[in-house]
PDB file of N, CA and C in Angstrom:
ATOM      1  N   UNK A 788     147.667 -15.127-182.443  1.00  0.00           N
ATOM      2  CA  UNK A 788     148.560 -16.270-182.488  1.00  0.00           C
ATOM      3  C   UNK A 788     148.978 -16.618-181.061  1.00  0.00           C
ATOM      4  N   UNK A 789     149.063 -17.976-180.973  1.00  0.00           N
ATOM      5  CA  UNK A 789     149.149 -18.681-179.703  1.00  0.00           C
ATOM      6  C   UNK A 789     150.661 -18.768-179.611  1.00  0.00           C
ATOM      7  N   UNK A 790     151.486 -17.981-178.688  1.00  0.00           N
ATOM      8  CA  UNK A 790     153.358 -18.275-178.264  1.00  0.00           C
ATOM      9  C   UNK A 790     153.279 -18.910-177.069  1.00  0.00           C
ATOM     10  N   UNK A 791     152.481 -19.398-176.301  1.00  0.00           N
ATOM     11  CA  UNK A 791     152.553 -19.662-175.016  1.00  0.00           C
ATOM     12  C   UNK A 791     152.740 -21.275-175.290  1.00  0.00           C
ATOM     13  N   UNK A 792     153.885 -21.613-174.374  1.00  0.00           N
ATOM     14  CA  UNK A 792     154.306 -23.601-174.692  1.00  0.00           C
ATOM     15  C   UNK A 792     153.122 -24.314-173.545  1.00  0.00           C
ATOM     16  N   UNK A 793     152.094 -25.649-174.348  1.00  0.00           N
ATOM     17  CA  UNK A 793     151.475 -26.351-173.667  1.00  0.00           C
ATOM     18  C   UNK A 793     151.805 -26.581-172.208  1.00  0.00           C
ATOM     19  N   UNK A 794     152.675 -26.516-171.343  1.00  0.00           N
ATOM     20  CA  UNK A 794     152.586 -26.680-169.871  1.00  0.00           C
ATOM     21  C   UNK A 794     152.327 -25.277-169.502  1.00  0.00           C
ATOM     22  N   UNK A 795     152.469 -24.191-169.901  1.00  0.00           N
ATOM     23  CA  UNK A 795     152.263 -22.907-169.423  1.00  0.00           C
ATOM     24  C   UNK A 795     150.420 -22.692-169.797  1.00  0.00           C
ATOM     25  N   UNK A 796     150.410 -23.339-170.801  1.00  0.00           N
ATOM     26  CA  UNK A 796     148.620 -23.132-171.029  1.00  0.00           C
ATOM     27  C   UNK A 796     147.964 -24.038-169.759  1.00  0.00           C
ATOM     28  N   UNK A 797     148.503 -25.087-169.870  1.00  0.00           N
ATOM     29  CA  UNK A 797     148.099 -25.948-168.458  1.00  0.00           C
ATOM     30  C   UNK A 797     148.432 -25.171-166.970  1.00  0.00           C
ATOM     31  N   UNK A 798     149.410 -25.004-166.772  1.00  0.00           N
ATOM     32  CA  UNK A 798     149.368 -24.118-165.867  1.00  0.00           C
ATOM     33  C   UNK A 798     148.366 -22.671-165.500  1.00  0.00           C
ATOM     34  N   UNK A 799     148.203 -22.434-166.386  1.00  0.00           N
ATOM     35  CA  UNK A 799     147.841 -21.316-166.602  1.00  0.00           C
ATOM     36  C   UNK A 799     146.493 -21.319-166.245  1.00  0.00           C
ATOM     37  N   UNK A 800     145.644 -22.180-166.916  1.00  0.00           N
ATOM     38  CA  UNK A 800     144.404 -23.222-166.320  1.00  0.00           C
ATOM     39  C   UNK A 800     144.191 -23.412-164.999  1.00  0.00           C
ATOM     40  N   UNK A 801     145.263 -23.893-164.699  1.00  0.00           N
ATOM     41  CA  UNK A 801     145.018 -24.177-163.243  1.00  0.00           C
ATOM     42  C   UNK A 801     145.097 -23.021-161.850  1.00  0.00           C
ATOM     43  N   UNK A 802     145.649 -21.996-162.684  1.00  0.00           N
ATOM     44  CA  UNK A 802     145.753 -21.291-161.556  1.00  0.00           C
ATOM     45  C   UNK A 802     144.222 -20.802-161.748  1.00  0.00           C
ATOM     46  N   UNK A 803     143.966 -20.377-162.875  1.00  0.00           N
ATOM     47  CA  UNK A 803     142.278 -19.530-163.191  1.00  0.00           C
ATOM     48  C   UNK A 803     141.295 -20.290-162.866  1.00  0.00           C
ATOM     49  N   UNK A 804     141.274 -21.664-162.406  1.00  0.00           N
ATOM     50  CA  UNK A 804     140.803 -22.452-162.307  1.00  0.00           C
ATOM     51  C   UNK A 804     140.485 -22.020-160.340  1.00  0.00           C
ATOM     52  N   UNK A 805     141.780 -22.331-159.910  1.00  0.00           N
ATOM     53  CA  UNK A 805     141.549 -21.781-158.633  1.00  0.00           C
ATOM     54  C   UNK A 805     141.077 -20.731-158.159  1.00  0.00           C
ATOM     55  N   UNK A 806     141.569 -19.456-159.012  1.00  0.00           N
ATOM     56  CA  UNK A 806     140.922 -18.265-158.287  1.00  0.00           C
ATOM     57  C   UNK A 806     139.923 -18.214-158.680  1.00  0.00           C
ATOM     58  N   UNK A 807     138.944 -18.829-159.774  1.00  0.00           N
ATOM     59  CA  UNK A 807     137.487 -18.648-159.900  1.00  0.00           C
ATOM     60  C   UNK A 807     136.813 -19.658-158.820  1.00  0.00           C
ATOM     61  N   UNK A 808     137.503 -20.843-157.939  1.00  0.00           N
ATOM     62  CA  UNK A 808     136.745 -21.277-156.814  1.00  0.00           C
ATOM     63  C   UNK A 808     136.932 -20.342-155.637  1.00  0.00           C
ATOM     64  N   UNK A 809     138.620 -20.298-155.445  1.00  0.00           N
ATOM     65  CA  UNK A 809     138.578 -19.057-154.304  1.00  0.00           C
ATOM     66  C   UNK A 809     137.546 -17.884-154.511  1.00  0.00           C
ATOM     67  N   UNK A 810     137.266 -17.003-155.263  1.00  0.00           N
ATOM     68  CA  UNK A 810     136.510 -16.037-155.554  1.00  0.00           C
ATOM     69  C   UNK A 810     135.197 -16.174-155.414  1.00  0.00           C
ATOM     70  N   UNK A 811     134.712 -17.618-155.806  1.00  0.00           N
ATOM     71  CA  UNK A 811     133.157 -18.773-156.078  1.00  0.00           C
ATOM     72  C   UNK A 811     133.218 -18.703-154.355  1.00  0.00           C
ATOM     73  N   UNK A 812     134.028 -19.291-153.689  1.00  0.00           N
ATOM     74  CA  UNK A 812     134.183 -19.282-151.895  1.00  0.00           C
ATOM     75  C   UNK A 812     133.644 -18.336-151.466  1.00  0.00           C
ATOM     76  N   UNK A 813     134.173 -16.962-151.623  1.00  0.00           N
ATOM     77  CA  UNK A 813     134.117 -16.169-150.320  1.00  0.00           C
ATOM     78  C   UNK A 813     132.774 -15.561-150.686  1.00  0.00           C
ATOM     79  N   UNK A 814     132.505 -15.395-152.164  1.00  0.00           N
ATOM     80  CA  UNK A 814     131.463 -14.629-152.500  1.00  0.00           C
ATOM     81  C   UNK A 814     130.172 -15.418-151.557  1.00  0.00           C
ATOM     82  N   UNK A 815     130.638 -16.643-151.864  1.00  0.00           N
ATOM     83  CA  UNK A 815     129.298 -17.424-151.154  1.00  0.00           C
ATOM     84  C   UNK A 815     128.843 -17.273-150.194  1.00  0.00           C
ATOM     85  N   UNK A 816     130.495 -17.167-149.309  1.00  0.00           N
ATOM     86  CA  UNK A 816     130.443 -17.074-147.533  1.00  0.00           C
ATOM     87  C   UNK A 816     129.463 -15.557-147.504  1.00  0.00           C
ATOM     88  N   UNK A 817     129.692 -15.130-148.232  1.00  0.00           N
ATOM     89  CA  UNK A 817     129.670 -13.145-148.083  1.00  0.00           C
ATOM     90  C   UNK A 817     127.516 -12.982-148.030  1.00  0.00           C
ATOM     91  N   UNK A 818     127.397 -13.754-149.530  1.00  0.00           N
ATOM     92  CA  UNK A 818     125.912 -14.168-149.652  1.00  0.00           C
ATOM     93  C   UNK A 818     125.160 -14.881-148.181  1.00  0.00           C
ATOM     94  N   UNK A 819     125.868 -16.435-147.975  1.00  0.00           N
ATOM     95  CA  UNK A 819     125.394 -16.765-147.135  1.00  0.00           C
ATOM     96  C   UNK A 819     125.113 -15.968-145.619  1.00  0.00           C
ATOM     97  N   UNK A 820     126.137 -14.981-145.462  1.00  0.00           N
ATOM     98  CA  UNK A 820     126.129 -14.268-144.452  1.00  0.00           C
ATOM     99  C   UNK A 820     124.986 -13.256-144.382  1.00  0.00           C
ATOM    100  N   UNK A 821     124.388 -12.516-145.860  1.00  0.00           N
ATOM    101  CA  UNK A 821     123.900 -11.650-145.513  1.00  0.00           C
ATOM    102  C   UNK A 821     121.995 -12.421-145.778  1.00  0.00           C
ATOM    103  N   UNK A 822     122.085 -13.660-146.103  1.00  0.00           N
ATOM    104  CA  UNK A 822     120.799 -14.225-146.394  1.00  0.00           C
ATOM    105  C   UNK A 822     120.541 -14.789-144.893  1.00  0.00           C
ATOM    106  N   UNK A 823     121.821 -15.031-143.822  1.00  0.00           N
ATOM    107  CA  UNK A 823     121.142 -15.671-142.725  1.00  0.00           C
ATOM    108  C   UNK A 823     120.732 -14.373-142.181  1.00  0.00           C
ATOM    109  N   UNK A 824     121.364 -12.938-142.086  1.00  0.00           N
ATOM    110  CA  UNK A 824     120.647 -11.907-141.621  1.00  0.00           C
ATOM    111  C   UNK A 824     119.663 -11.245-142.145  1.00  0.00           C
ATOM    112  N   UNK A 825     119.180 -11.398-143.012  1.00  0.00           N
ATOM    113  CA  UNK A 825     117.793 -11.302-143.942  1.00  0.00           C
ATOM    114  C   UNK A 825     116.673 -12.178-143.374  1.00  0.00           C
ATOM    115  N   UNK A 826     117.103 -13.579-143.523  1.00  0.00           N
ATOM    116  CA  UNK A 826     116.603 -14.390-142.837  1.00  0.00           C
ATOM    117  C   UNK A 826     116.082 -14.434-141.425  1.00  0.00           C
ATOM    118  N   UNK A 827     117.246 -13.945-140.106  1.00  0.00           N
ATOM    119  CA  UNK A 827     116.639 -13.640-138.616  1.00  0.00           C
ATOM    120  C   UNK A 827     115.546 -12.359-139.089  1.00  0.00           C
ATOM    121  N   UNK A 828     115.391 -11.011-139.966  1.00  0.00           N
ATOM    122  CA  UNK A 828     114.430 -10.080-139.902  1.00  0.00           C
ATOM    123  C   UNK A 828     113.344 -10.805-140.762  1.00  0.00           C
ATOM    124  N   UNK A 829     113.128 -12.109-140.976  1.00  0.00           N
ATOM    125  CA  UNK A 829     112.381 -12.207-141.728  1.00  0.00           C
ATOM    126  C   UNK A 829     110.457 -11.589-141.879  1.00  0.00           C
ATOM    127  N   UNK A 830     110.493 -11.678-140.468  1.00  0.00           N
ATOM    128  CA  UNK A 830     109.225 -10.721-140.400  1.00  0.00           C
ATOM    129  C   UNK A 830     108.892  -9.595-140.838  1.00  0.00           C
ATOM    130  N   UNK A 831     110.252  -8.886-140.725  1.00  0.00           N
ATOM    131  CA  UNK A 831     109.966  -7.351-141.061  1.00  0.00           C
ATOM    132  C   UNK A 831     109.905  -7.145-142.435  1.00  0.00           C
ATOM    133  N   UNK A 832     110.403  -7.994-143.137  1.00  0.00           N
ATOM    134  CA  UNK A 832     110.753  -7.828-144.590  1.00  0.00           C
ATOM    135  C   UNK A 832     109.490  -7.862-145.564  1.00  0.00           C
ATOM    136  N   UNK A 833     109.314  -7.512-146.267  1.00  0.00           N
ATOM    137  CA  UNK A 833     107.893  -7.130-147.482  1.00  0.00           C
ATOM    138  C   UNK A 833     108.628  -7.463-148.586  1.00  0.00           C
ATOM    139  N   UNK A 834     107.770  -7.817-149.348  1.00  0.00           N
ATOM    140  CA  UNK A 834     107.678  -7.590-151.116  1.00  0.00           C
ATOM    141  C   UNK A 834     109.203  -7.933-151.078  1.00  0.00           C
ATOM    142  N   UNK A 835     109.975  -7.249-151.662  1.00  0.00           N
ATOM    143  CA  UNK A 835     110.864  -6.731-152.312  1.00  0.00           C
ATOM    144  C   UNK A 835     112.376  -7.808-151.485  1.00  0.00           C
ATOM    145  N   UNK A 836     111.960  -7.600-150.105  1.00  0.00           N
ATOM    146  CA  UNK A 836     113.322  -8.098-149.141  1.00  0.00           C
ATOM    147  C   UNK A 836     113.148  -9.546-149.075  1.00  0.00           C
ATOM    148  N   UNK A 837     111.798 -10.050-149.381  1.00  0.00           N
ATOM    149  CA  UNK A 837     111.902 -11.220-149.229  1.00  0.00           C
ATOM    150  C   UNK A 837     111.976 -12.238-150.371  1.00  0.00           C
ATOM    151  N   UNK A 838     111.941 -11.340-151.282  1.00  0.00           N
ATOM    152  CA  UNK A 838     112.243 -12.439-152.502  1.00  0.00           C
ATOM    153  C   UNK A 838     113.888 -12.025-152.743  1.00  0.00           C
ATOM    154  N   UNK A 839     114.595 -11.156-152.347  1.00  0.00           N
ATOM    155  CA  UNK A 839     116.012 -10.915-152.198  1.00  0.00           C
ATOM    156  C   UNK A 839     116.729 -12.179-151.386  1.00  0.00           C
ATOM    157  N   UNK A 840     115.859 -12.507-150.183  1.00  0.00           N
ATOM    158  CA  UNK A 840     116.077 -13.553-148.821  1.00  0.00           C
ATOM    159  C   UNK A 840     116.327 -14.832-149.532  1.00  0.00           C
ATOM    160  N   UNK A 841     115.352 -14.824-150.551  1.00  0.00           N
ATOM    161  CA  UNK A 841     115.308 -16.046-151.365  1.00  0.00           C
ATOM    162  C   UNK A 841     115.699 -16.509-152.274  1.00  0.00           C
ATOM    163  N   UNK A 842     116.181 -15.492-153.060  1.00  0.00           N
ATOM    164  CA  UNK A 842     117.391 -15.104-153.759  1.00  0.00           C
ATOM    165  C   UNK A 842     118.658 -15.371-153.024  1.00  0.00           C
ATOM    166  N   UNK A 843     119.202 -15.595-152.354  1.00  0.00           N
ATOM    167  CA  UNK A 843     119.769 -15.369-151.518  1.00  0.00           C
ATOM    168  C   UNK A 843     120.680 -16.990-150.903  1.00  0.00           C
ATOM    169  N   UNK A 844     119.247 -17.667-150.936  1.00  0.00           N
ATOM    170  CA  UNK A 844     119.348 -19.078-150.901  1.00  0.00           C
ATOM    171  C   UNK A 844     120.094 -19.829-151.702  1.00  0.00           C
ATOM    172  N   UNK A 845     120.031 -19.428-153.116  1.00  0.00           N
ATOM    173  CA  UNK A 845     119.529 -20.044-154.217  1.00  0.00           C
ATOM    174  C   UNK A 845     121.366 -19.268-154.879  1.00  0.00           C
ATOM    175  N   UNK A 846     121.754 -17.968-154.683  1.00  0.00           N
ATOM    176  CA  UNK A 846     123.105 -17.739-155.126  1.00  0.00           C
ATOM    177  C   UNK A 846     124.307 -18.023-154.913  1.00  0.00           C
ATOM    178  N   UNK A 847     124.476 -18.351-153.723  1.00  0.00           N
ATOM    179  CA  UNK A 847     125.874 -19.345-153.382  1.00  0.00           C
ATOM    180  C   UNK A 847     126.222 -20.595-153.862  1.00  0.00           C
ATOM    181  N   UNK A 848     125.204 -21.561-154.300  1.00  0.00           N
ATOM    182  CA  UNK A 848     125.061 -21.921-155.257  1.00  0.00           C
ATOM    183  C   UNK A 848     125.561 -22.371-156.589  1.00  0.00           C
ATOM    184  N   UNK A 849     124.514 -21.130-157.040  1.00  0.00           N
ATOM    185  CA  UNK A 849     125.416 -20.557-158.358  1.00  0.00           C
ATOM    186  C   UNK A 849     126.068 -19.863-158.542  1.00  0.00           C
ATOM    187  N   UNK A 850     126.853 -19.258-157.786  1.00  0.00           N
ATOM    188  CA  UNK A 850     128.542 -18.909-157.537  1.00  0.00           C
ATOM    189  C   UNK A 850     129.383 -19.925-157.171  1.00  0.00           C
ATOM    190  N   UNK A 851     129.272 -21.131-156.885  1.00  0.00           N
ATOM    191  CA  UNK A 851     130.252 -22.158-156.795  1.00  0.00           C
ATOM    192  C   UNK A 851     130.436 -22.912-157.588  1.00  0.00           C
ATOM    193  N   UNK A 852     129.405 -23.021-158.589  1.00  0.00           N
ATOM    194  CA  UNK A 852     128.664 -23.298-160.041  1.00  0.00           C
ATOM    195  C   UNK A 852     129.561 -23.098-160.841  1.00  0.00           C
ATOM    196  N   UNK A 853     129.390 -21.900-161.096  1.00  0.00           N
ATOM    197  CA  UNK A 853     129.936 -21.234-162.165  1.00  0.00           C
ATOM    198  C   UNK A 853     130.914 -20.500-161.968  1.00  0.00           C
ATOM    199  N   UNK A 854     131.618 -20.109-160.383  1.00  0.00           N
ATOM    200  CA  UNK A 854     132.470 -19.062-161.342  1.00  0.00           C
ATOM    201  C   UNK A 854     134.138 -20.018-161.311  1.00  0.00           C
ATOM    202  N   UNK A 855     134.322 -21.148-160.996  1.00  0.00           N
ATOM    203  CA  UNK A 855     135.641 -21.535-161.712  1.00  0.00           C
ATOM    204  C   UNK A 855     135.437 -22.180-163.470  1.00  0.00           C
ATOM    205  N   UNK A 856     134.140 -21.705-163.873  1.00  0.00           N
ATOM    206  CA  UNK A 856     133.754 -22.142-165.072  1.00  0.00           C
ATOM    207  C   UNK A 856     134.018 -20.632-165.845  1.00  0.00           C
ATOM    208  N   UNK A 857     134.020 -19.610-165.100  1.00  0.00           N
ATOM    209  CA  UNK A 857     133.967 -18.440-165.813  1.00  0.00           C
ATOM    210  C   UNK A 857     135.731 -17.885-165.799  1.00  0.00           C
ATOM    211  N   UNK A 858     136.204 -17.946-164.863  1.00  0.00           N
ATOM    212  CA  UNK A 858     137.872 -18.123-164.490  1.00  0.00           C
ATOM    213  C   UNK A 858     138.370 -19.236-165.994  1.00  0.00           C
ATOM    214  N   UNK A 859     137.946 -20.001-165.790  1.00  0.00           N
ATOM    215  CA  UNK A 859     138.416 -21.390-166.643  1.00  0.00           C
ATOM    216  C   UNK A 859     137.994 -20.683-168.008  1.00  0.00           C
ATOM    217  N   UNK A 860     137.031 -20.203-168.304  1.00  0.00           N
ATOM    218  CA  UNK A 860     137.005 -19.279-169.948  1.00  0.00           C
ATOM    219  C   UNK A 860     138.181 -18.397-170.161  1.00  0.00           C
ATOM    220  N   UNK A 861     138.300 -17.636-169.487  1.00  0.00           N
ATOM    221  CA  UNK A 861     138.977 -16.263-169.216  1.00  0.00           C
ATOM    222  C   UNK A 861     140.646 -16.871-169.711  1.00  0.00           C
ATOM    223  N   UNK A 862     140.830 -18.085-169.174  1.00  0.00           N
ATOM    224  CA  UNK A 862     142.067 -18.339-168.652  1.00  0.00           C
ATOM    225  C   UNK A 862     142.159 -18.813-170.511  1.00  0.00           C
ATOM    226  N   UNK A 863     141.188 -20.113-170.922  1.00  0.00           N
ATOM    227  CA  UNK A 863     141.421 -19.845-172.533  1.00  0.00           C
ATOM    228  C   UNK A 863     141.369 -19.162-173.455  1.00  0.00           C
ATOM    229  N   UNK A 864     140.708 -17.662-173.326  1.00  0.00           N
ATOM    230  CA  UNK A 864     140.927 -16.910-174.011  1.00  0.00           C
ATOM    231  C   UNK A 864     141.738 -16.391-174.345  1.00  0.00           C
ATOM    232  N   UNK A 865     142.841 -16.031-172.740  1.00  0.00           N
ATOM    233  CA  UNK A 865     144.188 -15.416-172.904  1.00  0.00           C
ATOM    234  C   UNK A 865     145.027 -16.544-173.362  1.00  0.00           C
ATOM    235  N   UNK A 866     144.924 -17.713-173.241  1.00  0.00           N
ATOM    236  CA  UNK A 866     146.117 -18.595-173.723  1.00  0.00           C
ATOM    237  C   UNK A 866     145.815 -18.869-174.960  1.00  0.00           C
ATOM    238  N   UNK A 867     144.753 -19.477-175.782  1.00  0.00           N
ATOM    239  CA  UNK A 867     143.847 -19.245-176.771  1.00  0.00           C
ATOM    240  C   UNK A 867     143.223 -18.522-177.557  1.00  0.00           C
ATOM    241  N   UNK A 868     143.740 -17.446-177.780  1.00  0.00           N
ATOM    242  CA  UNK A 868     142.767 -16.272-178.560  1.00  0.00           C
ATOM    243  C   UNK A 868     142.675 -16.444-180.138  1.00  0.00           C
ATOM    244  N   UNK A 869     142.925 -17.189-180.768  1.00  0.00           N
ATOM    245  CA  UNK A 869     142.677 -17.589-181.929  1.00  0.00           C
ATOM    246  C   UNK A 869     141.689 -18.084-181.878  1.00  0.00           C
ATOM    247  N   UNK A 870     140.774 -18.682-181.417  1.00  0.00           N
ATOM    248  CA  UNK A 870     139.360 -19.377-181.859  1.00  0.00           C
ATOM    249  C   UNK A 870     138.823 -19.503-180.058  1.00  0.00           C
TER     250      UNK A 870
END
């Protein structure tokens, strides 16, 4: 059962809303950081490091994507847990 009053569910939204971009942010910065240094060894890298490199590209991305979409679930579940 839902006790929480409609501006607190809205609120509530909005903050989960933010920390899944803040969180979507740094992760990215963190990715992007370690794909541009993947990237300068790119020679040395084989098999395995370079489809990581490229991977790599492709996840900051989809961490900015998705995770104030995954925050934004989270946040209706707890205000919402009836359905």
């Amino acid at each position: 059962m839902n006790f929480a009053p409609g501006w607190h569910a809205q609120d509530s939204r909005w903050v989960f809303g933010w920390l899944g971009i803040g969180m979507a942010t740094i992760l990215s910065i963190v990715a992007l950081v370690l794909d541009i240094h993947a990237l300068i060894h790119w020679a040395d890298l084989r098999g395995d490091g370079r489809i990581y490199a490229i991977a790599g590209i492709v996840l900051p991305g989809i961490l900015l994507a998705f995770g104030p979409v995954l925050f934004t679930i989270a946040a209706r579940l707890i205000n919402f847990p009836d359905y």
